[in-house]
Coordinates of C-alpha atoms in Angstrom, one line a residue:
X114 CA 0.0 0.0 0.0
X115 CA 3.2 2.1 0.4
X116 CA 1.7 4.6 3.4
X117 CA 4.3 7.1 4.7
X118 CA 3.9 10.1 6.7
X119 CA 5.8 13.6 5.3
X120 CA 5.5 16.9 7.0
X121 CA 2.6 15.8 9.1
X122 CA 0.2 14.0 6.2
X123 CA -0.3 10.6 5.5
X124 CA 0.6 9.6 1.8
X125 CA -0.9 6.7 0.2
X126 CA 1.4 6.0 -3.4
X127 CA 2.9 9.2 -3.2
X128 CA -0.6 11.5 -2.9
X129 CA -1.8 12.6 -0.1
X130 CA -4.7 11.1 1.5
X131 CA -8.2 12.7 2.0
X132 CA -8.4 15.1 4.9
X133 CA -11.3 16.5 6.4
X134 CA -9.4 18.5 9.5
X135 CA -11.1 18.6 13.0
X136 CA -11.0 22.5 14.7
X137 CA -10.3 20.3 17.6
X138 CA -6.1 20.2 17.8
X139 CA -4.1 21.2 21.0
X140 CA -1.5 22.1 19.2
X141 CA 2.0 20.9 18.3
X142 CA 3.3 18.0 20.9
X143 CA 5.6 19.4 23.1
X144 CA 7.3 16.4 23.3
X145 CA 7.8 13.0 20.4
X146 CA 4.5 11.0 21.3
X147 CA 5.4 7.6 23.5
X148 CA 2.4 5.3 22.4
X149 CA -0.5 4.8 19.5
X150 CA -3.8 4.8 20.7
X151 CA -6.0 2.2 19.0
X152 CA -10.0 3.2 19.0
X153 CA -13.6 2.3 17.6
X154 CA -15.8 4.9 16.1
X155 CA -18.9 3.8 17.6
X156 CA -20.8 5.0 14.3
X157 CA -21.9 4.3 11.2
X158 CA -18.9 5.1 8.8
X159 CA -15.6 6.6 9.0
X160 CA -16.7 9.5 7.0
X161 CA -19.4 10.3 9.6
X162 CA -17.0 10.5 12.6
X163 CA -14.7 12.3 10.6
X164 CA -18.3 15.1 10.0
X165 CA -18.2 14.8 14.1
X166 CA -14.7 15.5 14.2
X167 CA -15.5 19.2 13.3
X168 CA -19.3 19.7 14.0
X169 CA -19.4 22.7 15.9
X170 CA -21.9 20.6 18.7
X171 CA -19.1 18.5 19.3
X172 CA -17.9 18.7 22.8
X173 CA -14.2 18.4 22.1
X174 CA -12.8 15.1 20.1
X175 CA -10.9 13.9 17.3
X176 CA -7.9 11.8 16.4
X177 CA -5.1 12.0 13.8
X178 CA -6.8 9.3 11.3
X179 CA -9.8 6.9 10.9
X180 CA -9.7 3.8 9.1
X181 CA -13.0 2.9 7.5
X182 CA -14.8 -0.9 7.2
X183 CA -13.9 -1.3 3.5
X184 CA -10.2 0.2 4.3
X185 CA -10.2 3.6 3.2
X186 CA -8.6 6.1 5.2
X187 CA -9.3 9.8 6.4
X188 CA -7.3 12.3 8.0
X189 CA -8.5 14.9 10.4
X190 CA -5.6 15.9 12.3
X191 CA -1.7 16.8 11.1
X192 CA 0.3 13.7 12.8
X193 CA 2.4 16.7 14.2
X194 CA -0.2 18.0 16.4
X195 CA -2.0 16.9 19.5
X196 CA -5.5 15.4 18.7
X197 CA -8.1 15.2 21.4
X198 CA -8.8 11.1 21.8
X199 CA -7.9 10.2 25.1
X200 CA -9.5 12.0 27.2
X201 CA -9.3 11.6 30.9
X202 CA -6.3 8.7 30.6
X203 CA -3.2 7.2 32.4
X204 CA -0.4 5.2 31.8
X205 CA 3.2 4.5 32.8
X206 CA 2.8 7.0 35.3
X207 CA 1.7 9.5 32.7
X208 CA -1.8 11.5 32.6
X209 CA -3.7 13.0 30.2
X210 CA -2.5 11.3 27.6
X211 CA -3.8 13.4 24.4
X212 CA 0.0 15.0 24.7
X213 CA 1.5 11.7 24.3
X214 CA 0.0 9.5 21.7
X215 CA -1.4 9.4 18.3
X216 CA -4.8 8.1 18.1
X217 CA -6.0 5.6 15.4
X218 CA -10.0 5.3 15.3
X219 CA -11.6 2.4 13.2
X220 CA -15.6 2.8 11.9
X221 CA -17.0 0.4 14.0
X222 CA -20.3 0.3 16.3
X223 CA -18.8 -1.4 19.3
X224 CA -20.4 -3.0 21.8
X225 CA -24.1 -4.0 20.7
X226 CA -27.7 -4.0 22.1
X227 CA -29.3 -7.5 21.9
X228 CA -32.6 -7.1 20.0
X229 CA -35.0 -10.4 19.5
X230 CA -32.5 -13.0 18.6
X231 CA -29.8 -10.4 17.3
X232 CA -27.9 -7.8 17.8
X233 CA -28.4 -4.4 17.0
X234 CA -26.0 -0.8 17.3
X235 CA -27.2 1.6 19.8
X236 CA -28.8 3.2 16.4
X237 CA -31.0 0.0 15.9
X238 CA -29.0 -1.2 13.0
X239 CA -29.0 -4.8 12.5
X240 CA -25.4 -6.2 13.2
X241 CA -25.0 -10.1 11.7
X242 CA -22.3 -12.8 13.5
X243 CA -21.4 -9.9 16.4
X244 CA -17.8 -11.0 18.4
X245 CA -19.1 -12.6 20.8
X246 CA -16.8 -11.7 24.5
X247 CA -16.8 -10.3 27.7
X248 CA -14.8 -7.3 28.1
X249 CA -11.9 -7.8 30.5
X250 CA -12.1 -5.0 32.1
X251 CA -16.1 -5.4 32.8
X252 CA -18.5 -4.4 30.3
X253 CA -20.6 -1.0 29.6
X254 CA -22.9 -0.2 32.5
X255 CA -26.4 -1.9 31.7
X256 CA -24.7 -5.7 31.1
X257 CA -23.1 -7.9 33.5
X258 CA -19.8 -7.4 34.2
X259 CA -18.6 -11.1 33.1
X260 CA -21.7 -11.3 30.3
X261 CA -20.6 -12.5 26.8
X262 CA -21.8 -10.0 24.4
X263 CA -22.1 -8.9 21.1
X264 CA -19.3 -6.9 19.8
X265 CA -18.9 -5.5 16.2
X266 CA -16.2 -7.6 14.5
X267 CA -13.4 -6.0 12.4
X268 CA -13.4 -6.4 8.6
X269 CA -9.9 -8.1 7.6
X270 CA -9.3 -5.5 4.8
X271 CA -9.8 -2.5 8.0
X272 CA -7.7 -4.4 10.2
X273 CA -4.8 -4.8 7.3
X274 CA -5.1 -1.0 6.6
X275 CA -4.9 0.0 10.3
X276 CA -1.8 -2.0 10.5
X277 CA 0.1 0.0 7.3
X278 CA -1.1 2.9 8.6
X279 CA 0.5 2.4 11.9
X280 CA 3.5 1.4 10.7
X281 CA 3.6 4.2 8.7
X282 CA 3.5 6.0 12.4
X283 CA 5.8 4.3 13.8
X284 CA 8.2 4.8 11.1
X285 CA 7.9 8.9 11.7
X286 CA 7.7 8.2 15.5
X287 CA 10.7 6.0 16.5
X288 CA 10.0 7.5 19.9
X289 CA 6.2 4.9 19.8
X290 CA 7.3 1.8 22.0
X291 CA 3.5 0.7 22.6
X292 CA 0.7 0.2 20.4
X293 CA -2.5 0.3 23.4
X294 CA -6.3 0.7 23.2
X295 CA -8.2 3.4 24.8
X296 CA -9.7 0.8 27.4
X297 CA -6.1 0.0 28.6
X298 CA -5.5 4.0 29.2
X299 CA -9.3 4.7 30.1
X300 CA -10.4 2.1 32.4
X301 CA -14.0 1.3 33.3
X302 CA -14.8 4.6 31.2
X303 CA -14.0 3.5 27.7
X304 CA -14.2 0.0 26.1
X305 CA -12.6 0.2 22.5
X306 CA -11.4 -1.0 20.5
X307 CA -13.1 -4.2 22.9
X308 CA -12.7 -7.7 22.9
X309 CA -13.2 -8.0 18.6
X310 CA -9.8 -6.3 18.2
X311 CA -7.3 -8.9 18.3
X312 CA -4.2 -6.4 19.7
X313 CA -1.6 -9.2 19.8
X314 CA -2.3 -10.5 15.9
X315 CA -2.0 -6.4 15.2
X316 CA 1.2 -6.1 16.8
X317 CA 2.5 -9.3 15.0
X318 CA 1.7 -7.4 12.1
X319 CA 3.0 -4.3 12.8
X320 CA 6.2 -5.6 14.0
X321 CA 6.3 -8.1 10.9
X322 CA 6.0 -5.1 8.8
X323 CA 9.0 -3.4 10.5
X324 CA 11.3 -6.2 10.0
X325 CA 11.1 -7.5 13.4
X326 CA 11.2 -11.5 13.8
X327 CA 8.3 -13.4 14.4
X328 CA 9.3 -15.6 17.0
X329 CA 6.0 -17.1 18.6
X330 CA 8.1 -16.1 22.6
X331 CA 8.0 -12.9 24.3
X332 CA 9.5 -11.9 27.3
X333 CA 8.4 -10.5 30.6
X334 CA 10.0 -6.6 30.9
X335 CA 9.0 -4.8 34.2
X336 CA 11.9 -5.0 36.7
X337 CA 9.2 -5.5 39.1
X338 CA 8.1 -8.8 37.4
X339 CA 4.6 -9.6 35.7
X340 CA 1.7 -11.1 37.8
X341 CA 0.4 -14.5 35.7
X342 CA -3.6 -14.7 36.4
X343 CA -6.2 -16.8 36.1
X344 CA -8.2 -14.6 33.9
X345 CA -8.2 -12.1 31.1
X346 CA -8.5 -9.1 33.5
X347 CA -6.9 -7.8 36.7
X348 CA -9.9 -8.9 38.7
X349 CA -8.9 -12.6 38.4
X350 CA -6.7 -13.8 40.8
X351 CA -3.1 -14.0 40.9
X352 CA -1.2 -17.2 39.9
X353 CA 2.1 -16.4 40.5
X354 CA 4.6 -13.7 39.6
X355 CA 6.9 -14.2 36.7
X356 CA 10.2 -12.3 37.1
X357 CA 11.9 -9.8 34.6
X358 CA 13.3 -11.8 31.8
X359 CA 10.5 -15.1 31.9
X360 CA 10.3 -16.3 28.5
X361 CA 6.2 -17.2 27.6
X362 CA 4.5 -18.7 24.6
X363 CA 1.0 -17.1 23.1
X364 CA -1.7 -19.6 23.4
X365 CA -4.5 -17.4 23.0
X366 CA -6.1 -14.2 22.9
X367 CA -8.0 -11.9 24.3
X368 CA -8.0 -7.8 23.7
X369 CA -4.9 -6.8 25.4
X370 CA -4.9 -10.0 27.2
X371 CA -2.8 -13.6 26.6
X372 CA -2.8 -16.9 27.8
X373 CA 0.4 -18.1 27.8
X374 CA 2.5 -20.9 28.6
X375 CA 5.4 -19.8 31.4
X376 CA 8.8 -21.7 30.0
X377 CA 11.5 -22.7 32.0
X378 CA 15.2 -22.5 31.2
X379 CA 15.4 -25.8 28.6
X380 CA 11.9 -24.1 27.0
X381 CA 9.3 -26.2 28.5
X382 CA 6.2 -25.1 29.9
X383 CA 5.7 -24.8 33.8
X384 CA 2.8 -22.9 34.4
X385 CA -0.1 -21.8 32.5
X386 CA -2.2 -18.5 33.0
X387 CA -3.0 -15.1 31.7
X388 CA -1.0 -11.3 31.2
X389 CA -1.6 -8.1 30.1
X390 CA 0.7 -8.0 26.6
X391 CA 1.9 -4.2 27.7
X392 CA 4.5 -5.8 29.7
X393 CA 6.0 -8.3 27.2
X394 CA 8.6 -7.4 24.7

């Protein structure tokens, strides 16, 4: 697809791609941006969100790009500039993390209301074969927290896309180390982009794209080790803690969230369990 980033715009073969700019910009980052924020629209099209990017009743939102169903892309906000995605947000001991990311939003309704013997967007429109999943971190208000719902899924063409075009970001930010979702930075507030969004199979791809090996191991970072759980979410109870340096196999996924085999020194599995994939490099 040959996407590269010059002078703030995404270029797709050399011409830039269509921009519809928000009014909604804080501004040149004061700083190289640390991490790529991974969203869902929670609408009907990309080129909807990208009209409520800079509708004048909008409250304050908008990110860099948005990746529509079929793969085309829009841009709303110069990739030099602050755009107003996070919100109220923390991680690595950071705040307010517009500042310090780009955001990435993909056309997608989300989580889904349950209507007859289907499922439906808030809007009412009919949504076939939803993604079926709990989110780990509890789900909207109004469902149970551990309920399997219905979840837009990804179109494989949208997913591809996302992946060049974050590439493309990370190849004008070297400073990125973490590709995260919004409901890793916004917790029990936001829920994209949810269970549907496989993040480990996009970081695979992203990394394959940057020349990175594919080895199916990764490897526990924190100095402070990385607690192995029962469950797909910090509510589920603690295994064990796996020191800096623990080799682990993907056997599964779930958001943000892998079971993995734990591997001792000669590379066979001891333990079994779930981590957060933040803290595995």
């Amino acid at each position: 697809m040959a996407l590269s980033i010059v002078g703030g715009r995404l270029r797709q073969g050399g011409r830039n791609v269509e921009l519809i700019a928000s009014p909604y910009v804080g501004g040149p980052f004061p700083a190289a941006p640390r991490f790529l924020v991974m969203h869902f629209t929670y609408g009907a099209s990309a080129r909807s969100t990208a009209g409520w990017f800079r509708n004048p009743d909008n409250p304050g939102s908008s990110a860099q790009v948005i990746v529509g169903r079929e793969g085309q892309i829009i841009q709303c906000v110069s990739f030099d500039d602050v755009a107003w995605h996070a919100g109220a947000s923390s991680w690595r001991s950071l705040t307010s993390l517009n500042s310090h990311s780009v955001g990435i939003e993909l056309a997608n309704w989300g989580y889904l209301r349950r209507s007859g013997n289907g499922w439906t967007s808030y809007t009412g429109v009919q949504v076939p074969s939803p993604f079926m999943a709990a989110h780990v971190n509890g789900n909207p208000r109004g469902y149970g927290a551990d309920e399997s719902i219905g979840w837009e899924q990804y179109a494989e063409e949208q997913f591809s896309v996302a992946a060049e075009v974050a590439r493309a970001v990370l190849a004008y930010y070297p400073s990125i180390r973490e590709i995260i979702g919004h409901d890793d930075i916004s917790r029990g507030r936001k829920w994209d982009p949810g269970p549907a969004f496989d993040m480990f199979r996009f970081h695979e791809i992203v990394q394959a794209g940057n020349g990175v090996a594919g080895a199916n191991q990764l490897t526990v970072t924190p100095t402070s080790g990385l607690n192995l759980r029962t469950g797909p979410g910090t509510h589920h109870s603690i295994v064990k803690l796996l020191a800096k340096g623990t080799r682990v196999e993907p056997i599964q996924t779930q958001g943000n969230w892998l079971l993995v085999s734990v591997l001792n020194a000669a590379g066979d599995s001891t333990d079994t369990g779930w981590v957060h994939r933040a803290y595995l490099d």
